[in-house]
Short mmCIF file of C-alpha atoms in Angstrom, two decimals:
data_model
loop_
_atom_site.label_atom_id
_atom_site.label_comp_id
_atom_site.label_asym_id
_atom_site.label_seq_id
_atom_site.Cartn_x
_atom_site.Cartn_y
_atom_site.Cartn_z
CA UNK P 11 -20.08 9.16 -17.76
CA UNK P 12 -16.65 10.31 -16.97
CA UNK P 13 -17.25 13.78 -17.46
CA UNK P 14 -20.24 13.71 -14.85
CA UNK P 15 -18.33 12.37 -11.79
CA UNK P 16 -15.59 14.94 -12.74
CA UNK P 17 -17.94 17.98 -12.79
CA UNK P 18 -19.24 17.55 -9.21
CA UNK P 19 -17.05 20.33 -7.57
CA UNK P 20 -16.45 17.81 -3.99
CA UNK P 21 -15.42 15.18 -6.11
CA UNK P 22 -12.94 17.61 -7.90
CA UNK P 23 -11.88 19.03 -4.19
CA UNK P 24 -11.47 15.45 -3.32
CA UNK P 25 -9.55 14.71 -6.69
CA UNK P 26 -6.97 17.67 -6.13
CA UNK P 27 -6.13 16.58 -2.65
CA UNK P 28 -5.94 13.22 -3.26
CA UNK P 29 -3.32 13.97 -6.28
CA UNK P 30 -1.19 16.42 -3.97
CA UNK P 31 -0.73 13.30 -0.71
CA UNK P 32 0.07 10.63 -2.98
CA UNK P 33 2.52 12.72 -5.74
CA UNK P 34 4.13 13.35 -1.98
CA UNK P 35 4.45 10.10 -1.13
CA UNK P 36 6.11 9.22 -4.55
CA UNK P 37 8.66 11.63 -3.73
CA UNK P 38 9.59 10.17 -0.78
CA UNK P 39 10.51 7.20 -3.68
CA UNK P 40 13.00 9.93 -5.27
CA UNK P 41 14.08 11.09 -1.92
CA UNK P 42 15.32 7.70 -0.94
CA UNK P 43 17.22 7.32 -4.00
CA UNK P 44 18.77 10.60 -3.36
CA UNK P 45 20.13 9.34 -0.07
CA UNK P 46 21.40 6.37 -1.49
CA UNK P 47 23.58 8.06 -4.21
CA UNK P 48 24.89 10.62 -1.82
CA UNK P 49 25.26 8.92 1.09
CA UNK P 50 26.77 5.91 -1.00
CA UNK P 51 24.27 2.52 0.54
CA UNK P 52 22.85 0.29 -1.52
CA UNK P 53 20.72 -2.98 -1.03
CA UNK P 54 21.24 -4.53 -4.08
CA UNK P 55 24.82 -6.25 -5.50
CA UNK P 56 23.87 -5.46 -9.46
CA UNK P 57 23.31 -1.59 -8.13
CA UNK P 58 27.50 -1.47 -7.04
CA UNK P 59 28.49 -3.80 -9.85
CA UNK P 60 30.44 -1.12 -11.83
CA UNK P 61 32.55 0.26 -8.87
CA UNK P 62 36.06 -1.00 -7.59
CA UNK P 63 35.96 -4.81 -6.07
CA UNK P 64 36.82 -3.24 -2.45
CA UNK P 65 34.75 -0.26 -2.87
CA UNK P 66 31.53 -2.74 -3.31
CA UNK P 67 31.19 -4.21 0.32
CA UNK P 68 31.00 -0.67 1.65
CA UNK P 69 28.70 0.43 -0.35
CA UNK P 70 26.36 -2.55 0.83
CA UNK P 71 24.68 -1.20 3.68
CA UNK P 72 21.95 0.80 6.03
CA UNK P 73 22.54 4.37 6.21
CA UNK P 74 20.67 6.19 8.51
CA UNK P 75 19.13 8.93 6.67
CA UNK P 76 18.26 6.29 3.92
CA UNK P 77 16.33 4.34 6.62
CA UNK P 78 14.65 7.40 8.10
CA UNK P 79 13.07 8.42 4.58
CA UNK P 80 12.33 4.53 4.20
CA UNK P 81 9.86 4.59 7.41
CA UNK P 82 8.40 7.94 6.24
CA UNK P 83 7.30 6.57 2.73
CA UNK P 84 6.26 3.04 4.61
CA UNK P 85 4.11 5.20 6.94
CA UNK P 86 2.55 7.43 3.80
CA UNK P 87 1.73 3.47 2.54
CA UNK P 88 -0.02 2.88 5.67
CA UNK P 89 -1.90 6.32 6.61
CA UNK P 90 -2.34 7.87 2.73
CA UNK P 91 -3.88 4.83 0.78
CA UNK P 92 -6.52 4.37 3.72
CA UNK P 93 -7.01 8.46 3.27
CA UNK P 94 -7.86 8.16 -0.24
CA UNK P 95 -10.18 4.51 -0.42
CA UNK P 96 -11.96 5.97 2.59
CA UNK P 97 -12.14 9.58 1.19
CA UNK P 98 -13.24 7.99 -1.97
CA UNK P 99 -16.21 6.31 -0.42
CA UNK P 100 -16.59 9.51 1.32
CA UNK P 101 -16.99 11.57 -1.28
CA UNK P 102 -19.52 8.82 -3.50
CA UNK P 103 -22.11 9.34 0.00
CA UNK P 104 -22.86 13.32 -0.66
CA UNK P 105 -21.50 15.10 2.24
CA UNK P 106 -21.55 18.46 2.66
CA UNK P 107 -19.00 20.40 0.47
CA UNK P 108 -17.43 22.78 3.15
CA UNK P 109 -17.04 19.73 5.63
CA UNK P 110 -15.37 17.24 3.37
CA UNK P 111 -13.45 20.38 1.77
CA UNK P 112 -12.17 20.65 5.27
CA UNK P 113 -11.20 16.99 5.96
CA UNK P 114 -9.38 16.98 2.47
CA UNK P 115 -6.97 19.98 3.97
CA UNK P 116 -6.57 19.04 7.25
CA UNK P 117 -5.10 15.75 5.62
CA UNK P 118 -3.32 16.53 3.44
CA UNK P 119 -1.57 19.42 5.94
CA UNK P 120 -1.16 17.43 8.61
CA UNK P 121 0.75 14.61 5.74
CA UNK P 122 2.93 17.85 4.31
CA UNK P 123 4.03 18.41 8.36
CA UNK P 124 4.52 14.35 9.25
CA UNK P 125 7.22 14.38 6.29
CA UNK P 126 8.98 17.16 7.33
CA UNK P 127 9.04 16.56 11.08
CA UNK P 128 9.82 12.75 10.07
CA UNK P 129 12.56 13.99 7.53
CA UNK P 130 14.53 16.61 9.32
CA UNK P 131 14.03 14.83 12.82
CA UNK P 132 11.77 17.75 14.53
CA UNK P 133 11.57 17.03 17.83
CA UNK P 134 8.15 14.76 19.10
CA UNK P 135 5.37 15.34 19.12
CA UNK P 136 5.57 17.00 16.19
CA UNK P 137 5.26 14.19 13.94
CA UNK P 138 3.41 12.24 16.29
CA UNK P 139 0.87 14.77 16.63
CA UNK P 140 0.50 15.07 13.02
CA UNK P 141 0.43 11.47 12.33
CA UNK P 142 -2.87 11.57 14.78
CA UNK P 143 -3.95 14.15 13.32
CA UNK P 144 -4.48 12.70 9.91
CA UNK P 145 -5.47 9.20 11.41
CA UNK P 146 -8.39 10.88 13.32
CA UNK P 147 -9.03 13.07 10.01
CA UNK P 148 -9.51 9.55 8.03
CA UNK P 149 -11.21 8.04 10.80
CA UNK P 150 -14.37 10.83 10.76
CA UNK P 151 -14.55 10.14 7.18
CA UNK P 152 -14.70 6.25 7.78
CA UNK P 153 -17.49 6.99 10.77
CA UNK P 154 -19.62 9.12 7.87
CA UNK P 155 -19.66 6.61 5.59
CA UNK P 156 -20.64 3.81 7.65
CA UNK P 157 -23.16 5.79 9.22
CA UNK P 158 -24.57 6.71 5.57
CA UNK P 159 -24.22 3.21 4.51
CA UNK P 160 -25.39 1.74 6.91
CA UNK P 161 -29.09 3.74 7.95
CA UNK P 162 -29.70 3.95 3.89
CA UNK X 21 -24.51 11.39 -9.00
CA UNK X 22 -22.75 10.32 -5.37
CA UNK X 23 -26.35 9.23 -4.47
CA UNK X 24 -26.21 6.96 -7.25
CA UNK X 25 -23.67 4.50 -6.21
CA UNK X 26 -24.36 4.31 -3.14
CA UNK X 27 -28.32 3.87 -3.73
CA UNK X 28 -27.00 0.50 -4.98
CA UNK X 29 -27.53 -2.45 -2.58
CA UNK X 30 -24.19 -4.06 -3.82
CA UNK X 31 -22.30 -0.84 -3.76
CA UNK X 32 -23.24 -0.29 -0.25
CA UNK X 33 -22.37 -3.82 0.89
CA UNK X 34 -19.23 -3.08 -0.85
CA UNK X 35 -18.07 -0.11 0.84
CA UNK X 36 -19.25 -1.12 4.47
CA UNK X 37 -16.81 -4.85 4.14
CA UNK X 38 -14.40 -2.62 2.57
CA UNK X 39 -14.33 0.11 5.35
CA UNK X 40 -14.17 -3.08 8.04
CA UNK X 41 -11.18 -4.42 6.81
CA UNK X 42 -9.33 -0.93 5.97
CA UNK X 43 -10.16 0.26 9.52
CA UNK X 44 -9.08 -3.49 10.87
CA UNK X 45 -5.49 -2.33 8.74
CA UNK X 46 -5.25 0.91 10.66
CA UNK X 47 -5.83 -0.30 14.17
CA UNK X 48 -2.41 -1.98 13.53
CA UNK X 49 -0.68 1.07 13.45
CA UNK X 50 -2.15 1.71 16.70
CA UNK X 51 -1.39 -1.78 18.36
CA UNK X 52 2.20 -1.08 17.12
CA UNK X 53 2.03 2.37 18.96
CA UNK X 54 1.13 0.41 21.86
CA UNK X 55 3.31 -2.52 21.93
CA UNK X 56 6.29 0.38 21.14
CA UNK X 57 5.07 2.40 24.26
CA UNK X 58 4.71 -0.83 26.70
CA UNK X 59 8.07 -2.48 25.93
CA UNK X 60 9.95 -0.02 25.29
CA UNK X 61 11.28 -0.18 21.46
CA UNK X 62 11.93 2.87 19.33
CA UNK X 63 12.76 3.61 15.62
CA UNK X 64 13.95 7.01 16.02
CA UNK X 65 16.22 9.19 18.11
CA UNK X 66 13.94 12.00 18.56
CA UNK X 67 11.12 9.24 20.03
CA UNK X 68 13.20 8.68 23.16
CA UNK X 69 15.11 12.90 23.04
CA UNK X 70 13.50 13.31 26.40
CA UNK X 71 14.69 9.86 27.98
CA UNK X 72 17.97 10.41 30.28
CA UNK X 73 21.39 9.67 28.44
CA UNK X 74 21.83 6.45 29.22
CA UNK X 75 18.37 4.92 28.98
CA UNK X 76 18.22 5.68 25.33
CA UNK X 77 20.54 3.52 23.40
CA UNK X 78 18.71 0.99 25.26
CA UNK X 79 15.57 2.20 23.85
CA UNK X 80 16.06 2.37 20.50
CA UNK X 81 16.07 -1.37 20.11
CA UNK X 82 13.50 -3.96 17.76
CA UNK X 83 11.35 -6.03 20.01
CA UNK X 84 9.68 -9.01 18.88
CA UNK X 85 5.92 -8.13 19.48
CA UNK X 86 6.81 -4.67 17.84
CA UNK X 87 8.48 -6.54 14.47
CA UNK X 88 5.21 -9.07 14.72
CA UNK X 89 2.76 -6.33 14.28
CA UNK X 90 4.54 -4.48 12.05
CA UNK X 91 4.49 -7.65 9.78
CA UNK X 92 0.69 -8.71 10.26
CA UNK X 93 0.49 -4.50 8.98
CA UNK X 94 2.41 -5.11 6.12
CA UNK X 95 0.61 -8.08 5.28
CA UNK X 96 -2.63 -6.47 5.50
CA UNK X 97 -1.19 -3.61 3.39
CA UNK X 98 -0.43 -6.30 0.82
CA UNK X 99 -3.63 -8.07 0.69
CA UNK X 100 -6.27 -5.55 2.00
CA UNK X 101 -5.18 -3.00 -0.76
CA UNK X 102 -5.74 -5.29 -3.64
CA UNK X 103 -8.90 -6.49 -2.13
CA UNK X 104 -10.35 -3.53 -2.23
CA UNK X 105 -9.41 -2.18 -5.35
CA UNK X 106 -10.27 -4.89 -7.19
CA UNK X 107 -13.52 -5.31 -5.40
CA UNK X 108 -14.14 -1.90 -6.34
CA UNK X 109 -13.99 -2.87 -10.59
CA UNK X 110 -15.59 -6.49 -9.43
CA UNK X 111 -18.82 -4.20 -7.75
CA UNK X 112 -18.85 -2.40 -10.96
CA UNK X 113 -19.06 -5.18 -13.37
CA UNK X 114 -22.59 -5.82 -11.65
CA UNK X 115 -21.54 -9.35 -10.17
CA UNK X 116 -24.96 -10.87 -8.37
CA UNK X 117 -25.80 -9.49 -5.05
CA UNK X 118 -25.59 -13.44 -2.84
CA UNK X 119 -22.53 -14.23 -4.46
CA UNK X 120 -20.65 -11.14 -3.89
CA UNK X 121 -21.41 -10.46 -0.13
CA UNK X 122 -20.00 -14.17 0.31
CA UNK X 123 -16.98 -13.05 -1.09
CA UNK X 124 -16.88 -9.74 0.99
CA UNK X 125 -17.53 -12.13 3.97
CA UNK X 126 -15.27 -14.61 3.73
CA UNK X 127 -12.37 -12.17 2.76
CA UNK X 128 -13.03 -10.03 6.34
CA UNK X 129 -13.79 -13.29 8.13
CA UNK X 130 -10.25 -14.64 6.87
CA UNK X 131 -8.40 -11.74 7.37
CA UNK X 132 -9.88 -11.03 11.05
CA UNK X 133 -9.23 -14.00 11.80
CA UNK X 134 -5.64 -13.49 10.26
CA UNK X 135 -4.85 -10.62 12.60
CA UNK X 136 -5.45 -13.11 15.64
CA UNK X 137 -3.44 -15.56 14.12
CA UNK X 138 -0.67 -13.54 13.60
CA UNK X 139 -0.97 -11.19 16.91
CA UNK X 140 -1.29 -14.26 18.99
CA UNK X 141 1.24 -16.63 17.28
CA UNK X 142 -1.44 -19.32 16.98
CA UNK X 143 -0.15 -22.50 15.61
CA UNK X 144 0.26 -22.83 12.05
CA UNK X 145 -1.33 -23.37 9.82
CA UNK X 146 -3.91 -21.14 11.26
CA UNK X 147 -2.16 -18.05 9.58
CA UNK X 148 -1.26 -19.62 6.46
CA UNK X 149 -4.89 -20.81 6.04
CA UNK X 150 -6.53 -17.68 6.89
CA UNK X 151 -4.20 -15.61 4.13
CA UNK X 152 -4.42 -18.10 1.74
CA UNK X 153 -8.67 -18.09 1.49
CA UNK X 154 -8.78 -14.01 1.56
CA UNK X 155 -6.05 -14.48 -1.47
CA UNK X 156 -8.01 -16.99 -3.19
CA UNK X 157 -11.51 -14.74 -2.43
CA UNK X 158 -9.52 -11.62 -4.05
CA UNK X 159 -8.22 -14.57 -7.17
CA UNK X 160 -11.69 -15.19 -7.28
CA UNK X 161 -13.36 -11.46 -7.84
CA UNK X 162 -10.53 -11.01 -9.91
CA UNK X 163 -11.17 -13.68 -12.28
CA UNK X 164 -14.98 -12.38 -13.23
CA UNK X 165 -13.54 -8.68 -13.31
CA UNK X 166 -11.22 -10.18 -16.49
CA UNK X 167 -14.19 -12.44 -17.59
CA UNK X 168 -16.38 -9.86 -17.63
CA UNK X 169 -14.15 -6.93 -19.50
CA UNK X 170 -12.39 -9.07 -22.11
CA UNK X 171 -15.76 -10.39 -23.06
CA UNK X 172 -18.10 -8.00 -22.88
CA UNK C 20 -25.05 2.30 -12.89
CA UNK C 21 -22.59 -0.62 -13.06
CA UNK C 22 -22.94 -1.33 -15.82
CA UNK C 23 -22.79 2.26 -17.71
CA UNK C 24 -18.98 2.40 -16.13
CA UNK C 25 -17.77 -0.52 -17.08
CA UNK C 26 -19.74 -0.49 -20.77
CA UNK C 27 -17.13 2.31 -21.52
CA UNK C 28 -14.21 1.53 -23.99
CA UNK C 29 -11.92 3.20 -21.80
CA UNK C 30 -13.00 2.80 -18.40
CA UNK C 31 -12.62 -1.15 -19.62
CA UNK C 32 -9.07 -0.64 -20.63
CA UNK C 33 -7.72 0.56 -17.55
CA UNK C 34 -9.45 -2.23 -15.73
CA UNK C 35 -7.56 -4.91 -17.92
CA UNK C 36 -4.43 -3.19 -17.03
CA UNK C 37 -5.15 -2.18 -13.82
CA UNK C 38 -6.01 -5.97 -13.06
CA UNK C 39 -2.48 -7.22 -14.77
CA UNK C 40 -0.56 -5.24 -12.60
CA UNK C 41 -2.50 -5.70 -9.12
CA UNK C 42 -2.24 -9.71 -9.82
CA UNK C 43 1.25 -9.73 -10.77
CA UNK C 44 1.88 -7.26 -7.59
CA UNK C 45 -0.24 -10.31 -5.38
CA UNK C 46 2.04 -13.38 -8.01
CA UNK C 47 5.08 -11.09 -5.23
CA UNK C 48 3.92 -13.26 -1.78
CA UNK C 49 3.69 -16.17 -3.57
CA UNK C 50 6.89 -16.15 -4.61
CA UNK C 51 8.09 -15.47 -1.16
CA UNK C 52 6.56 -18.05 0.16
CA UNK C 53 8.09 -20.24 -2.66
CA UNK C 54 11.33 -19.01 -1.62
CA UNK C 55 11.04 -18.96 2.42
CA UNK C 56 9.84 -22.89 1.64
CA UNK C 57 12.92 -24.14 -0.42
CA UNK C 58 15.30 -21.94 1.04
CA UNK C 59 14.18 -22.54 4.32
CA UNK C 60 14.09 -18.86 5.47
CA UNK C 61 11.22 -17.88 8.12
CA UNK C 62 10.30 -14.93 10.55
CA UNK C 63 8.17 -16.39 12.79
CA UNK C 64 8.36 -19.02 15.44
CA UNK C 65 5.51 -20.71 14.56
CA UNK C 66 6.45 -21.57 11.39
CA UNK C 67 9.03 -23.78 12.16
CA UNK C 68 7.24 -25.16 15.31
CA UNK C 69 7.18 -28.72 13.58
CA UNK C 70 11.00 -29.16 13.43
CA UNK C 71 13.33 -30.67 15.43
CA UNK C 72 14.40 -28.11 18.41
CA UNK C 73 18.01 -27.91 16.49
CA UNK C 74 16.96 -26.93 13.65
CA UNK C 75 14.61 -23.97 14.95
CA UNK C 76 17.13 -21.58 15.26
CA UNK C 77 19.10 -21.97 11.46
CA UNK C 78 15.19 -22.04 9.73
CA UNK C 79 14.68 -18.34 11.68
CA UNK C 80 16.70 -16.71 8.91
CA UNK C 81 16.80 -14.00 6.44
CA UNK C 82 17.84 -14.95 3.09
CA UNK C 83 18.79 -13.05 0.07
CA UNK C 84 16.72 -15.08 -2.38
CA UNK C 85 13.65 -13.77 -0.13
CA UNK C 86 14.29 -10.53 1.13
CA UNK C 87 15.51 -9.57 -3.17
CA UNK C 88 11.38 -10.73 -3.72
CA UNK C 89 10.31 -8.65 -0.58
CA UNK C 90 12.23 -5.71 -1.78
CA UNK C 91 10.57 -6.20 -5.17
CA UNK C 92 7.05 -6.84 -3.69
CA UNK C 93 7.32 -3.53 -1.78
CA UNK C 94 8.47 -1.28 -4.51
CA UNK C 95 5.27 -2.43 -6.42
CA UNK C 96 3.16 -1.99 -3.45
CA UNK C 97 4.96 1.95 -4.43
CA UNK C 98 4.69 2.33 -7.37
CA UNK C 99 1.56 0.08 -8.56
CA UNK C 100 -0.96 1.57 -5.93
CA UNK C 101 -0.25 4.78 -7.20
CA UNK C 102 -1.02 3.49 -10.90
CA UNK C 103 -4.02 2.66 -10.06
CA UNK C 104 -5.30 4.92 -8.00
CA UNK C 105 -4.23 8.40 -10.15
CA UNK C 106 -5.17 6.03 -13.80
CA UNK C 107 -8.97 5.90 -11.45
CA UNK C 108 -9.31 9.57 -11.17
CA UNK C 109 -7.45 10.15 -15.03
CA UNK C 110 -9.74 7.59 -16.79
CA UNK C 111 -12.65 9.62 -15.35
CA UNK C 112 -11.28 12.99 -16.16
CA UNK C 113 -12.13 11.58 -20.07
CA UNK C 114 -8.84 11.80 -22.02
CA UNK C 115 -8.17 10.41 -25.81
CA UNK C 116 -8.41 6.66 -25.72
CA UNK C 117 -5.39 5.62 -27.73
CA UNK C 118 -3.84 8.61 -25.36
CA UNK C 119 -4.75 6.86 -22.05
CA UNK C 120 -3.80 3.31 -22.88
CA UNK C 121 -0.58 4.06 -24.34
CA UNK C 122 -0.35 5.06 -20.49
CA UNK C 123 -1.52 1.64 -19.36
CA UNK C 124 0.77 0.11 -21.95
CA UNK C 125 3.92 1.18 -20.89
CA UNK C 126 3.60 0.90 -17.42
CA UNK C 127 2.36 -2.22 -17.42
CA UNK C 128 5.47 -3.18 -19.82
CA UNK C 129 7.92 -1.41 -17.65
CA UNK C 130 6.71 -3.20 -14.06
CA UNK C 131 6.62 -6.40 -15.63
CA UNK C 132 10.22 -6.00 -16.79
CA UNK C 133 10.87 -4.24 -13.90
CA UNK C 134 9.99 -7.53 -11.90
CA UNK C 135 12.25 -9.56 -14.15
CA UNK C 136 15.03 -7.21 -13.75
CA UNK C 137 15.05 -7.08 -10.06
CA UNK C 138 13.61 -11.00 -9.14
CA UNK C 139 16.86 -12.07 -11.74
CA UNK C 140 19.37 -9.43 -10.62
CA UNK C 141 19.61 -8.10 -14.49
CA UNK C 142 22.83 -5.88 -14.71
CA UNK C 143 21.89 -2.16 -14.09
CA UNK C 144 20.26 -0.11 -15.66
CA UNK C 145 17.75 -2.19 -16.29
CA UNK C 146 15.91 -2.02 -12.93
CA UNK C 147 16.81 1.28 -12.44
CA UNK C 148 15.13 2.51 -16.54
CA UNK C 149 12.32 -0.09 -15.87
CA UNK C 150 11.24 2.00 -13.04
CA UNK C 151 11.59 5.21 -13.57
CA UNK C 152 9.49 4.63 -16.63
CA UNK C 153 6.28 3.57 -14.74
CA UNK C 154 6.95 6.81 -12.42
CA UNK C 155 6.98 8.82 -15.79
CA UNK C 156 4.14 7.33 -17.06
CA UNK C 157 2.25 7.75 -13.56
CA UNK C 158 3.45 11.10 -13.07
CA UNK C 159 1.65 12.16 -16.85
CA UNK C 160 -1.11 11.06 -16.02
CA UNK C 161 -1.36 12.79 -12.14
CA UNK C 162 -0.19 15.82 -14.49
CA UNK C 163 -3.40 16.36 -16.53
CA UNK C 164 -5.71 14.83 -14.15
CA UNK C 165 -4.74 18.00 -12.02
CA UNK C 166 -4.70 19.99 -15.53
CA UNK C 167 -8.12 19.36 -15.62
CA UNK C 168 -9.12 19.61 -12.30
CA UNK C 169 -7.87 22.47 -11.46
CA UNK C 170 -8.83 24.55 -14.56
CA UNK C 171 -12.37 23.06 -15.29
#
């Protein structure tokens, strides 16, 4: 059973991408814990317990690049997981393997430019352009599948 | 193999409640776009870059219909998710077809109905209701998902 | 076609575990909402719409107690999504049974403790070990779901 699913080459395409956007958005998880050691703000009183008593109130707050990465993982939550429930769907309804092949990489490119334009602060639109981008990308693969599920 | 699952009546009733209340999740990131655009409320510096000088402090502000969207869209995230992937393993433990399109219904119906309750503000405990029957509907599918692997 | 899934030893595994660590993700809100009811801590006006108008303002409130279990809830809805979603694509890539739910095993173990560590405020490490563990164990198996992707 497993084997079969896995030797269908769209549902491999659709594995491979799938793997590359959300290993990206776990590494906005190491990112933000980057920013927090380096940049010295923490949410949490156990995570400053060891340093001095005066040092520890400091060390308790927002830092902007902290908060920045923050939104960029939140908005992977919100636009990735759709991506790959709908793409899985997607892929279970037979579409053709160049178009779906093409939906997969527009995705997951237009996800690989949001974090860097949301990251380093490009200036708009270039992340808002690229968060469309992969909303309208998700959103033709939502339209196929209710349109397959729907006239079955 | 695709054609398989989604040859299955279930399957298909499945996917199109699941794709209803992923796409109802993603037309919050929209509304937020909108409500940020209308009243003027930005995250980010380079959002408001082309805004003159003094304008933009001003801009880059929280504003409560913003910060009430953003929470009915983390809410969703929270409970749409885990409806549909465990309604995916419930669908494949071959539940029958009546009883499992009333759960599909009543979890959409309750979390539509959600959205409006949160957008609008409505009275509680319209909102509290409406999240508490799509968590017990998700308790529910869950329950036969564990009845039906630890037994079988 | 159900059925055949869900009759294999494997494919049944990852359901248990993936179903322990979903519900325990959704056991997050309810906990909030145990803690925004005896700490008296809300975000929306509505909620407190009942009380007298002096109290209003001091129930709109962030507290620690709640925002600690937010902060928790979130990093599942991180780390827990992920789980499932790359252990989906690994259990159908076929690996070695004891293999694959050592996988399940530890993860599982690690966000459970990880919840205890973080809801409780356990000294560090803890939280800190507890987690990166169930982004090790995630990250092995994204690591030879790709291996066999990409080379079959």
């Amino acid at each position: 059973m497993e084997g079969k699913l896995m030797e269908d080459e769209l549902f491999k395409a659709f594995t491979t991408y799938a793997m590359i956007v959300i290993l990206k958005m776990m590494l906005m998880a190491l990112l933000t814990v980057y920013y927090r050691l380096t940049r010295g703000a923490f949410m949490n009183e156990e995570d400053v317990a060891r340093k001095p008593a005066e040092e520890r109130k400091k060390l308790l707050r927002a830092d902007s690049n902290v908060e920045r990465v923050r939104r960029c993982h939140q908005n992977d939550l919100e636009n990735v997981i759709p991506f790959v429930l709908i793409g899985l769907f997607y892929s279970l309804t037979g579409p053709e393997l160049s178009a779906a092949v093409l939906h997969f990489r527009v995705f997951a490119g237009s996800r690989l430019f949001h974090t860097v334009a949301y990251v380093c602060a490009l200036p708009q639109p270039c992340r808002g352009l690229s968060w469309m981008v992969g909303l309208f990308t998700t959103a033709s693969m939502a339209y196929q599948v209710l349109s397959t599920v729907l006239t079955l």
